């Protein structure tokens, strides 16, 4: 099989010559050559490049890279490739690399390792960092506690602009990234935040409490990452203090972390709607097939249920074989209309736009939209059926079944995700299969049932 | 119809009592009451609240709000609701409100208005802002030029940390949000950027050129918003200078704008995969039905094509009516497996992870995954068919058709979006319909064809 693989319109696509250069460096066994190539690339691009290599080539590149391994690249890799690389890298190289990271990145790297590996890697950190990482790991996965960084710039309430500037000038170990200073009382309860741009626009003798923002939002440390991402998006936050159960400051979350979660959540909804598991682009055939199998199995079950409905009408089909020809049309249109309603509902629930206040109205709208398009397509398909098979009553049956099925599709498409959400499940979870089961069953039943009643 | 509409697990859901309070304020015709409620809410929450009202109630709220209208709320609204509100608001109120916005928000608000309305609103701005907005409007919609803000903090190369701090302290009109200072040469070409946190950590007499980042990324003013969002996500950017064709600084894009685009792009892919147009949650029944009609019409066409394939085999079906019962199973499994491959491909193309370097491997993987699951489900469905109808050969036919269809599904699911991308179309565009057409046609043809050859 040959595939012409040129993909157009990619402002940030990796130069395809790069991979050849890297492989050439491996062939020459020249670490300097490799380092020269990597020096020009962002960590995220090196990660993408590594992901695109065959796994034997990747192993050779990592070996050649040796103790120059950049832990920042590890944080940008897909989990599968990262695990593979971390398993193959000598412990000392890994330990040296990880020591360069901020604590939130260390947490991200080690959280999926087994305890022994985790222990070993954490041992190589400074005590302060080690304690910070271990504390973060005590929070639930996918919680704000895991997402936050513990490096914070804090000022007491009596400080002036001059005090905080002097403090920053004299501190060696400022966080890599921060956008605001958090003002706390003596008990470490945050009382306000001041953005760096506000501080820089103020005179030295101004008190921070006079220019601080008092109506800032804090994030509870056990809040889900999904809610954190929503808050950043909804309220245009750039950075937010994280507090523990006693209201004390324990960390800070910045927008870049929230952006990643937001992207992950949207992707997860898409995956769930399509019936995909945790596979990655680098997953192998066998693993990918295994992960997709359960979803297909559920679909098989629902397809068999639809078939059982058809089996109820074998006499009718034997009498009029045209029914077998036309019946998939009604089912297919229902599936499509149901998926439209479903996708609207899943998105609206994710963005908190579907609420108790408007749910009734939206459900009604989806039902009426189903009815409206049901009528429109009833006319069209009725004519098609009539012209094709020369039987006016067959057209009527087709049209009536279409109206019923599109009406049901609209209603099921919105009620099923709302129902899943109320049960505490992800509204996207397998809801596509539920909806098409409903539209298949109703579609076949309405069409064949009406045909039996009106045509025989 | 009654719907129990409680939706759980929403940390940031609007208090449902709020809407009642707002309607009560309207009933009392008490603007102070309304303002008290709104004072507690973020602009984005006020926007959500307005979206959730019936349109008559919304009109009453806007009237009561009167000249206290907050233009920031307008920027957070769905386009449909925004247009409705802007059309009903007296010009002077709108003009006063808009004058409070940053230029990028003004651009966002006015870009969809017709020329006369746009003109009228722009007339109410200060000359400087007006010129800035008009220049932005000259760039293509969905380009970096539309996304950027023109308020920038720039420093010449000879400035020290002290110079920039003094400049900021003495400037009244600093941008609302900025994270870095851009250093330019005399021709306004950016030569480096310094984050505010770096400036604050440095002594007054340090030259900015000594602490600036020289390997920063610039965004060409005509780059697509999608590429801009990708760059922010991939390279963890927080802010990036925008340059014109001559390399001169014309604006800056910040991460909050990029985050919005990223969210929009993910949503667009979901919509296209589901066959949804530009509808909004507030769209009315008729409008929504009209927007969904074309996608359903395409689906009807493909469903008719699938029916035509079945029509080729009416003799076979007449001879063995069990075939009509079982044939949707093969088609449905193919559709599902195809959607899995398709979704993987659409995401991987959007995140630039599917590239010429690995496309061949991924296509091969998808084909083999289809084959593997095809074999697995061939065994299962073969047994089901045998047990159900007591005909071993029928089981063999079902199994063989399943293998063929899942193999084709995997291949079509990946090749169709790659093909659309190469043609310059959005890979998600109607690709779901294309894929299910292929799997329906192949599914029916393989199953009924094999049955005709082996069972008659």
Coordinates of N, CA and C in Angstrom, one line a residue, chain B residues 325-455:
Chain B
X325 N -33.0 -9.7 8.3 CA -32.9 -9.5 9.8 C -31.5 -9.2 10.2
X326 N -30.5 -9.9 9.6 CA -29.1 -9.8 10.0 C -28.3 -8.7 9.3
X327 N -28.8 -8.2 8.1 CA -27.9 -7.3 7.4 C -27.6 -6.0 8.1
X328 N -28.5 -5.4 8.9 CA -28.1 -4.2 9.6 C -27.0 -4.3 10.6
X329 N -26.8 -5.5 11.1 CA -25.7 -5.8 12.1 C -24.3 -5.5 11.5
X330 N -24.1 -6.0 10.3 CA -22.8 -5.8 9.6 C -22.6 -4.4 9.3
X331 N -23.6 -3.7 8.8 CA -23.5 -2.3 8.4 C -23.2 -1.4 9.7
X332 N -24.0 -1.7 10.8 CA -23.8 -0.9 12.0 C -22.4 -1.1 12.6
X333 N -21.9 -2.3 12.6 CA -20.6 -2.5 13.2 C -19.5 -1.7 12.4
X334 N -19.7 -1.8 11.0 CA -18.8 -1.0 10.2 C -18.8 0.4 10.4
X335 N -20.0 1.0 10.6 CA -20.2 2.4 10.9 C -19.5 2.8 12.2
X336 N -19.7 2.0 13.2 CA -19.1 2.3 14.5 C -17.5 2.2 14.4
X337 N -17.0 1.2 13.8 CA -15.6 1.0 13.7 C -15.0 2.2 12.9
X338 N -15.7 2.5 11.8 CA -15.2 3.6 11.0 C -15.2 4.9 11.7
X339 N -16.2 5.2 12.5 CA -16.3 6.4 13.3 C -15.1 6.5 14.3
X340 N -14.7 5.3 14.9 CA -13.6 5.3 15.8 C -12.3 5.8 15.1
X341 N -12.0 5.1 13.9 CA -10.8 5.5 13.2 C -10.9 7.0 12.8
X342 N -12.1 7.4 12.3 CA -12.3 8.8 11.9 C -12.0 9.8 13.0
X343 N -12.5 9.5 14.1 CA -12.3 10.5 15.2 C -10.8 10.6 15.6
X344 N -10.1 9.5 15.7 CA -8.7 9.5 15.9 C -8.0 10.3 14.9
X345 N -8.4 10.2 13.6 CA -7.7 10.9 12.5 C -8.0 12.4 12.6
X346 N -9.2 12.8 12.9 CA -9.6 14.2 12.9 C -8.8 14.9 14.1
X347 N -8.8 14.2 15.2 CA -8.0 14.8 16.4 C -6.5 14.9 16.0
X348 N -6.0 13.9 15.5 CA -4.6 13.8 15.2 C -4.2 14.9 14.2
X349 N -5.0 15.1 13.2 CA -4.7 16.2 12.3 C -4.8 17.5 12.9
X350 N -5.8 17.7 13.8 CA -6.0 19.0 14.5 C -4.8 19.3 15.4
X351 N -4.3 18.3 16.0 CA -3.1 18.5 16.9 C -1.8 18.4 16.2
X352 N -1.8 18.3 14.9 CA -0.6 18.1 14.1 C 0.2 16.9 14.5
X353 N -0.4 15.9 15.0 CA 0.3 14.7 15.4 C 0.3 13.7 14.3
X354 N -0.6 13.9 13.3 CA -0.6 13.0 12.1 C 0.1 13.8 11.0
X355 N 1.3 13.3 10.7 CA 2.2 14.0 9.7 C 2.6 13.1 8.6
X356 N 3.3 13.7 7.6 CA 3.8 12.8 6.5 C 4.7 11.7 7.1
X357 N 5.4 12.0 8.2 CA 6.4 11.1 8.7 C 5.7 9.8 9.3
X358 N 4.5 10.0 9.8 CA 3.9 8.8 10.4 C 2.6 8.4 9.8
X359 N 2.1 9.1 8.8 CA 0.8 8.8 8.2 C 0.7 7.4 7.7
X360 N 1.7 6.9 7.0 CA 1.7 5.6 6.5 C 1.5 4.5 7.6
X361 N 2.3 4.7 8.7 CA 2.2 3.8 9.8 C 0.8 3.8 10.4
X362 N 0.3 5.0 10.6 CA -1.1 5.1 11.2 C -2.1 4.5 10.3
X363 N -2.0 4.7 9.0 CA -3.0 4.1 8.1 C -2.9 2.6 8.2
X364 N -1.7 2.1 8.2 CA -1.5 0.7 8.3 C -2.1 0.2 9.6
X365 N -1.8 0.9 10.7 CA -2.3 0.5 12.0 C -3.9 0.4 12.0
X366 N -4.5 1.4 11.5 CA -6.0 1.5 11.5 C -6.5 0.3 10.7
X367 N -5.9 0.0 9.6 CA -6.3 -1.1 8.8 C -6.2 -2.4 9.5
X368 N -5.1 -2.6 10.2 CA -4.8 -3.9 11.0 C -5.8 -3.9 12.2
X369 N -6.0 -2.8 12.8 CA -7.0 -2.8 14.0 C -8.3 -3.2 13.4
X370 N -8.7 -2.7 12.3 CA -10.0 -3.1 11.7 C -10.0 -4.6 11.4
X371 N -8.9 -5.1 10.9 CA -8.8 -6.6 10.6 C -8.9 -7.4 11.9
X372 N -8.2 -7.0 12.9 CA -8.2 -7.7 14.2 C -9.6 -7.8 14.8
X373 N -10.2 -6.6 14.9 CA -11.6 -6.6 15.5 C -12.6 -7.3 14.6
X374 N -12.3 -7.2 13.2 CA -13.1 -7.8 12.3 C -13.1 -9.4 12.5
X375 N -12.0 -9.9 12.8 CA -11.8 -11.4 13.0 C -12.5 -11.7 14.4
X376 N -12.3 -10.9 15.4 CA -12.9 -11.2 16.7 C -14.4 -11.2 16.6
X377 N -15.0 -10.2 15.9 CA -16.4 -10.1 15.9 C -17.0 -11.1 14.8
X378 N -16.2 -11.5 13.9 CA -16.6 -12.5 12.9 C -17.0 -13.8 13.7
X379 N -16.1 -14.1 14.6 CA -16.3 -15.4 15.4 C -17.6 -15.2 16.2
X380 N -17.7 -14.1 16.9 CA -18.9 -13.9 17.8 C -20.2 -13.9 16.9
X381 N -20.2 -13.1 15.9 CA -21.5 -12.9 15.2 C -21.8 -14.2 14.4
X382 N -20.7 -14.9 13.9 CA -20.9 -16.2 13.2 C -21.6 -17.2 14.1
X383 N -21.2 -17.2 15.4 CA -21.8 -18.1 16.3 C -23.3 -17.7 16.6
X384 N -23.5 -16.4 16.8 CA -24.8 -15.9 17.0 C -25.7 -16.3 15.8
X385 N -25.3 -16.0 14.6 CA -26.1 -16.3 13.4 C -26.4 -17.8 13.3
X386 N -25.4 -18.6 13.6 CA -25.5 -20.1 13.6 C -26.6 -20.6 14.6
X387 N -26.4 -20.1 15.9 CA -27.3 -20.5 16.9 C -28.8 -20.0 16.7
X388 N -28.8 -18.7 16.2 CA -30.2 -18.1 16.0 C -30.9 -18.8 14.9
X389 N -30.3 -19.0 13.8 CA -31.0 -19.5 12.6 C -30.7 -21.0 12.3
X390 N -29.8 -21.6 13.1 CA -29.4 -23.0 12.9 C -28.8 -23.3 11.6
X391 N -28.1 -22.3 11.0 CA -27.5 -22.5 9.7 C -26.0 -22.1 9.7
X392 N -25.2 -23.1 9.7 CA -23.7 -22.9 9.8 C -23.2 -22.0 8.7
X393 N -23.7 -22.2 7.5 CA -23.2 -21.4 6.4 C -23.6 -19.9 6.5
X394 N -24.7 -19.7 7.1 CA -25.2 -18.3 7.4 C -24.2 -17.6 8.3
X395 N -23.8 -18.4 9.3 CA -22.8 -17.9 10.3 C -21.5 -17.5 9.5
X396 N -21.0 -18.4 8.6 CA -19.8 -18.1 7.9 C -19.9 -16.9 7.0
X397 N -21.1 -16.7 6.4 CA -21.3 -15.5 5.6 C -21.3 -14.3 6.4
X398 N -22.0 -14.3 7.6 CA -22.0 -13.1 8.5 C -20.5 -12.8 8.9
X399 N -19.8 -13.8 9.3 CA -18.4 -13.6 9.8 C -17.5 -13.0 8.7
X400 N -17.6 -13.6 7.5 CA -16.8 -13.1 6.4 C -17.1 -11.6 6.1
X401 N -18.4 -11.3 6.0 CA -18.8 -9.9 5.7 C -18.3 -9.0 6.8
X402 N -18.4 -9.5 8.1 CA -17.9 -8.6 9.2 C -16.4 -8.3 9.0
X403 N -15.6 -9.3 8.7 CA -14.2 -9.0 8.5 C -13.9 -8.0 7.4
X404 N -14.6 -8.2 6.2 CA -14.4 -7.3 5.1 C -14.8 -5.9 5.5
X405 N -16.0 -5.8 6.2 CA -16.5 -4.4 6.5 C -15.7 -3.7 7.5
X406 N -15.2 -4.4 8.5 CA -14.4 -3.7 9.6 C -13.0 -3.3 9.0
X407 N -12.5 -4.2 8.1 CA -11.2 -3.8 7.5 C -11.4 -2.5 6.6
X408 N -12.4 -2.5 5.9 CA -12.7 -1.3 5.0 C -13.0 -0.1 5.9
X409 N -13.7 -0.3 7.0 CA -14.1 0.8 7.9 C -12.8 1.4 8.5
X410 N -11.9 0.6 8.9 CA -10.6 1.2 9.5 C -9.9 2.0 8.5
X411 N -9.8 1.5 7.2 CA -9.1 2.1 6.2 C -9.8 3.4 5.7
X412 N -11.1 3.3 5.5 CA -11.8 4.5 5.1 C -11.8 5.6 6.2
X413 N -11.9 5.1 7.4 CA -12.0 6.1 8.5 C -10.8 6.9 8.6
X414 N -9.6 6.4 8.2 CA -8.4 7.2 8.3 C -8.1 7.9 7.0
X415 N -8.4 7.3 5.8 CA -8.0 7.9 4.6 C -9.0 9.0 4.2
X416 N -10.2 9.0 4.6 CA -11.2 10.1 4.2 C -10.8 11.4 4.8
X417 N -10.6 11.5 6.1 CA -10.1 12.8 6.7 C -8.8 13.2 6.1
X418 N -7.8 12.3 5.9 CA -6.6 12.7 5.4 C -6.8 13.3 4.0
X419 N -7.7 12.7 3.2 CA -8.0 13.1 1.9 C -8.6 14.5 1.9
X420 N -9.6 14.7 2.8 CA -10.2 16.0 2.9 C -9.2 17.1 3.3
X421 N -8.3 16.8 4.2 CA -7.3 17.7 4.6 C -6.4 18.1 3.4
X422 N -6.0 17.1 2.6 CA -5.2 17.4 1.5 C -5.8 18.3 0.4
X423 N -7.2 18.1 0.3 CA -7.9 19.0 -0.6 C -8.2 20.4 0.0
X424 N -7.7 20.6 1.2 CA -7.8 21.9 1.8 C -9.1 22.1 2.5
X425 N -9.9 21.0 2.7 CA -11.2 21.1 3.4 C -10.9 20.7 4.9
X426 N -11.9 21.0 5.7 CA -11.7 20.6 7.1 C -11.9 19.1 7.2
X427 N -11.0 18.4 7.8 CA -11.0 16.9 7.8 C -12.3 16.4 8.5
X428 N -12.9 17.2 9.3 CA -14.1 16.7 10.0 C -15.4 16.9 9.2
X429 N -15.2 17.7 8.1 CA -16.4 18.1 7.3 C -17.1 17.0 6.7
X430 N -18.3 16.6 7.2 CA -19.1 15.6 6.6 C -18.4 14.3 6.4
X431 N -17.2 14.1 7.1 CA -16.5 12.9 6.9 C -17.2 11.7 7.5
X432 N -18.0 12.0 8.6 CA -18.8 10.9 9.2 C -19.8 10.3 8.2
X433 N -20.4 11.2 7.4 CA -21.3 10.7 6.4 C -20.6 9.9 5.3
X434 N -19.5 10.4 4.9 CA -18.7 9.6 3.9 C -18.4 8.2 4.4
X435 N -17.9 8.2 5.6 CA -17.4 6.9 6.1 C -18.6 6.0 6.3
X436 N -19.7 6.4 6.8 CA -20.8 5.5 7.0 C -21.4 5.1 5.6
X437 N -21.3 6.0 4.6 CA -21.8 5.5 3.3 C -20.9 4.4 2.9
X438 N -19.6 4.5 3.0 CA -18.7 3.4 2.6 C -19.1 2.1 3.3
X439 N -19.2 2.3 4.7 CA -19.4 1.0 5.5 C -20.8 0.4 5.2
X440 N -21.8 1.3 5.0 CA -23.1 0.7 4.6 C -23.1 0.0 3.3
X441 N -22.5 0.6 2.3 CA -22.5 0.0 1.0 C -21.7 -1.3 1.0
X442 N -20.5 -1.2 1.6 CA -19.6 -2.4 1.6 C -20.3 -3.5 2.5
X443 N -20.9 -3.1 3.6 CA -21.5 -4.0 4.5 C -22.6 -4.8 3.8
X444 N -23.5 -4.0 3.2 CA -24.7 -4.7 2.6 C -24.2 -5.5 1.4
X445 N -23.3 -5.0 0.6 CA -22.8 -5.7 -0.6 C -22.1 -7.0 -0.2
X446 N -21.2 -6.9 0.7 CA -20.4 -8.1 1.1 C -21.4 -9.2 1.7
X447 N -22.2 -8.8 2.6 CA -23.1 -9.7 3.2 C -24.1 -10.4 2.3
X448 N -24.8 -9.5 1.5 CA -25.8 -10.1 0.6 C -25.2 -10.8 -0.6
X449 N -24.1 -10.2 -1.0 CA -23.4 -10.9 -2.2 C -22.9 -12.2 -1.8
X450 N -22.2 -12.3 -0.6 CA -21.7 -13.6 -0.2 C -22.8 -14.6 0.0
X451 N -23.9 -14.1 0.6 CA -25.1 -14.9 0.9 C -25.6 -15.5 -0.4
X452 N -25.7 -14.6 -1.4 CA -26.2 -15.1 -2.7 C -25.3 -16.2 -3.3
X453 N -24.0 -16.0 -3.2 CA -23.1 -16.9 -3.7 C -23.0 -18.3 -3.0
X454 N -23.1 -18.2 -1.6 CA -22.9 -19.4 -0.8 C -24.1 -20.1 -0.3
X455 N -25.2 -19.3 -0.2 CA -26.4 -19.9 0.4 C -27.5 -20.4 -0.5

